[in-house]
mmCIF file of C-alpha atoms and ligand atoms in Angstrom:
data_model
loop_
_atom_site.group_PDB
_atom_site.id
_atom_site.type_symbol
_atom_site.label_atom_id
_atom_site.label_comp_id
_atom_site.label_asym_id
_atom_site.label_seq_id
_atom_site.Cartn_x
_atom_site.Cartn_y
_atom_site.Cartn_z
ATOM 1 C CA UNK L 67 4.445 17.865 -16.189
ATOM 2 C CA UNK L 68 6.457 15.483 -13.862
ATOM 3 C CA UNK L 69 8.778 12.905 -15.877
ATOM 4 C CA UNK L 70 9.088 9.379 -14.353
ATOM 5 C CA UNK L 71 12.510 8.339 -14.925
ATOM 6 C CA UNK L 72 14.174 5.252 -14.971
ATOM 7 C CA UNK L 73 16.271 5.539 -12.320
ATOM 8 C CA UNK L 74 13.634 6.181 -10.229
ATOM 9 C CA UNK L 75 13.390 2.001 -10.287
ATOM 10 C CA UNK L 76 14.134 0.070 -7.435
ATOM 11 C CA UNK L 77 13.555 -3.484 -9.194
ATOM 12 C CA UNK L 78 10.387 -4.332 -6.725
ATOM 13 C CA UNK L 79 7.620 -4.375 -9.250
ATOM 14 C CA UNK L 80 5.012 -3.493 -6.129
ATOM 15 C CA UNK L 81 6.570 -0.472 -4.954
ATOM 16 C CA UNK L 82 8.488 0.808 -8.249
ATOM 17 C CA UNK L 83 3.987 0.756 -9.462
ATOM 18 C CA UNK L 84 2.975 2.499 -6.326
ATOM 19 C CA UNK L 85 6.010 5.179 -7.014
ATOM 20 C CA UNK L 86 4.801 5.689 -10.301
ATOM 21 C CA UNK L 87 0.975 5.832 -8.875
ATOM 22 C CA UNK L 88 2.171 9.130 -6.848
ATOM 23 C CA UNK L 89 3.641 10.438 -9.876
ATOM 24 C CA UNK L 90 0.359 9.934 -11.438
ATOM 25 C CA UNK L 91 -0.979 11.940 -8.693
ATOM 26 C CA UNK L 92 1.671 15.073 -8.780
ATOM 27 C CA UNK L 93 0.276 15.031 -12.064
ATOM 28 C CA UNK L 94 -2.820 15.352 -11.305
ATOM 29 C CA UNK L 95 -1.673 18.441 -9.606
ATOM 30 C CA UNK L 96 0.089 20.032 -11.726
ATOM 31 C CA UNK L 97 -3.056 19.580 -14.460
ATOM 32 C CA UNK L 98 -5.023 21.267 -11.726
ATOM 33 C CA UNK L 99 -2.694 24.019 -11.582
ATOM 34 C CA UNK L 100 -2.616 24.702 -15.855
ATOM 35 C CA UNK L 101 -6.381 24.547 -15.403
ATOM 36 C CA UNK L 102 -7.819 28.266 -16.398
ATOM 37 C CA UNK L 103 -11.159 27.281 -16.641
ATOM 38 C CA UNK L 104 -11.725 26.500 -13.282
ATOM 39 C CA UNK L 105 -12.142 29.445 -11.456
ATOM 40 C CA UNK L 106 -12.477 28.129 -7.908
ATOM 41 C CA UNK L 107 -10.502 25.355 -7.119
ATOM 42 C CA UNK L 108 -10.928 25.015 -3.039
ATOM 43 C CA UNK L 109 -13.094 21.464 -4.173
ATOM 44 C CA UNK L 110 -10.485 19.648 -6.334
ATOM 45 C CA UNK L 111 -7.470 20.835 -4.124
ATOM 46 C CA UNK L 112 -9.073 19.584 -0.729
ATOM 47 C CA UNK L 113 -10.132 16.175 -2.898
ATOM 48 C CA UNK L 114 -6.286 15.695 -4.328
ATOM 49 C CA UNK L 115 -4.513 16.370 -1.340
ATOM 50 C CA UNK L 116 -6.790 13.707 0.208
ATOM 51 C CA UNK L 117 -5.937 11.526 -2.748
ATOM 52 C CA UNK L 118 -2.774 12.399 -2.084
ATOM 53 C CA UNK L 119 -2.422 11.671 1.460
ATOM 54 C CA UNK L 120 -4.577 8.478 1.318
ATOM 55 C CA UNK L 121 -2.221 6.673 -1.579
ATOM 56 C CA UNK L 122 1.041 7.085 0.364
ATOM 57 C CA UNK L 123 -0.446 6.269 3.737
ATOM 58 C CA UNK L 124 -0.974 2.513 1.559
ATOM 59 C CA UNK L 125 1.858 3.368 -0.099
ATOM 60 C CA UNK L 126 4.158 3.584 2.716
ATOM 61 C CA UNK L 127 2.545 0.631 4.691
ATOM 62 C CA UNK L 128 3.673 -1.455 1.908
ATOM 63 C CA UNK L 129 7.221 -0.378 1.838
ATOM 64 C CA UNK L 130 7.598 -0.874 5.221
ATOM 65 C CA UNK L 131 6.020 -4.216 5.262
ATOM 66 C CA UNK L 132 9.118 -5.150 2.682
ATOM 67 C CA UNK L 133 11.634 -3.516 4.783
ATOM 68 C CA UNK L 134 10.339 -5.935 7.577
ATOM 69 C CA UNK L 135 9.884 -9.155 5.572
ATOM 70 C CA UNK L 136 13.171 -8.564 4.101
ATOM 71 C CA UNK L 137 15.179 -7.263 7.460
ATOM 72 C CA UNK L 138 16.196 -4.025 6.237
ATOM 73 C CA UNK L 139 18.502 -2.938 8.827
ATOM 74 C CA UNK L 140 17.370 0.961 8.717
ATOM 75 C CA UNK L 141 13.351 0.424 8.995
ATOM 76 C CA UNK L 142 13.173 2.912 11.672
ATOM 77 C CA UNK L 143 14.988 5.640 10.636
ATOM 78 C CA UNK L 144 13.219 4.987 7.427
ATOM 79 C CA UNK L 145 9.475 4.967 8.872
ATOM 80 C CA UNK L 146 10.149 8.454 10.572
ATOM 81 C CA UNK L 147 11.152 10.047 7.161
ATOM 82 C CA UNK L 148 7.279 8.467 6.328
ATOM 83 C CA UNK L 149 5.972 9.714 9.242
ATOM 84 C CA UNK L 150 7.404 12.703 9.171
ATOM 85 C CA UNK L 151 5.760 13.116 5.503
ATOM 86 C CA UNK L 152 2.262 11.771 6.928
ATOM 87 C CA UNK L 153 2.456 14.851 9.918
ATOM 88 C CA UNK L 154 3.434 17.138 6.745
ATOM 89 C CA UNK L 155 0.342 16.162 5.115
ATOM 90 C CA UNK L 156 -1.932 16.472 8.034
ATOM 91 C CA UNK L 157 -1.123 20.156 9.091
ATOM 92 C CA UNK L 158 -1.840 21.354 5.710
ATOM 93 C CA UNK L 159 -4.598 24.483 6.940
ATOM 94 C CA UNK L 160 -7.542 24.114 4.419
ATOM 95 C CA UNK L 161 -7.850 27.724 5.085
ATOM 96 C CA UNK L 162 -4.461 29.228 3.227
ATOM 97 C CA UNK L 163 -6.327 27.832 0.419
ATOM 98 C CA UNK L 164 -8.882 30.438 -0.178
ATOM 99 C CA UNK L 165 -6.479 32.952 -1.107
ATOM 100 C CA UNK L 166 -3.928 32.696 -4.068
ATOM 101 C CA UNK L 167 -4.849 28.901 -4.749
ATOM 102 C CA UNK L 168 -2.216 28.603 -7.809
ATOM 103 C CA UNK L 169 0.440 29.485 -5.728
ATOM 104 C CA UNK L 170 -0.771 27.284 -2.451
ATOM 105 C CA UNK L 171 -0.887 24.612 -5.309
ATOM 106 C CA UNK L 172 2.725 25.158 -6.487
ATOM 107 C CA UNK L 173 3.839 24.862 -3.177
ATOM 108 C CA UNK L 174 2.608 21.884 -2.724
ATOM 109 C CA UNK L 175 3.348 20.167 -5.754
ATOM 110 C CA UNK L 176 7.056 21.736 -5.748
ATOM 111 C CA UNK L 177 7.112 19.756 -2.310
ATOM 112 C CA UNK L 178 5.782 16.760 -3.112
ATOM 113 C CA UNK L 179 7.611 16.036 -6.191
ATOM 114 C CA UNK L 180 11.264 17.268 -4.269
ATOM 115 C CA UNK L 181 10.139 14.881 -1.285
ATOM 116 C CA UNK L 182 9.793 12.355 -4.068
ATOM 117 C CA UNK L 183 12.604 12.123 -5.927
ATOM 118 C CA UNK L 184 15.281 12.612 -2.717
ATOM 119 C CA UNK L 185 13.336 9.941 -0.621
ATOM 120 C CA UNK L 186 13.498 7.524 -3.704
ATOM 121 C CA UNK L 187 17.213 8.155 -4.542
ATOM 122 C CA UNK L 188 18.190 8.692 -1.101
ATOM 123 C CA UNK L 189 16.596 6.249 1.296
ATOM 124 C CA UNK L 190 14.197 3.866 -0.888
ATOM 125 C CA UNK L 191 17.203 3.098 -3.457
ATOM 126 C CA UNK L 192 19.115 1.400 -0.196
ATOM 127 C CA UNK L 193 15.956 -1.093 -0.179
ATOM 128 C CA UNK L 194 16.478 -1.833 -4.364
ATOM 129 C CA UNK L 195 18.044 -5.261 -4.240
ATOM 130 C CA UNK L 196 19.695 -4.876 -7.302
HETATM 131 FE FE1 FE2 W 39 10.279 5.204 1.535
#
């Protein structure tokens, strides 16, 4: 189980909802993962990472239209550490899967929830007006 936190909030209702949206989704993951009952889970790993990847592709478009409607002075540096995340998702090999799918799906959600947490504390905290 992945804790949202308080701190987590940057005080812009849109994106602090979004942030809370991917939580949602590591979740989702880490549900997945406790599930013993499912015995092959190639069809709901392939459909969350999706999920996944989908959510902060809108998720990031939004940020960065508020860096640019607001001026933020780092938007670039900032949209590589999104892009950057994007490329991430997109060479995940469908094949690894097959094989030891509990542990592919720790990975995953051990990297998505780090990436998470440091990009909001690090870089989308500078963007929190308050
Ligand atoms: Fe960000």
């Amino acid at each position: 189980m992945v804790l949202w936190k308080d701190v987590y909030e940057l005080g812009i209702p849109l994106i602090d909802q979004q942030h809370k949206k991917l939580f949602e989704i590591a979740n989702e993951i880490d549900t997945l993962l406790n599930n013993e009952l499912i015995t092959d889970k190639y069809d709901p790993i392939v459909a969350i990472i999706e999920e996944l990847r989908d959510y902060t592709k809108e998720h990031f478009a939004a940020e960065e239209a508020h860096m640019l409607a607001t001026k933020y002075p780092k938007f670039l540096s900032h949209k590589v550490l999104h892009n950057d995340f994007i490329d991430k998702m997109n060479s995940i090999d469908y094949a690894q899967i097959d094989n030891e799918q509990n542990a592919y799906l720790k990975e995953i959600l051990k990297f998505v929830i780090s990436w998470l947490v440091d990009h909001i504390l690090k870089e989308d905290k500078l963007i929190s007006p308050t």
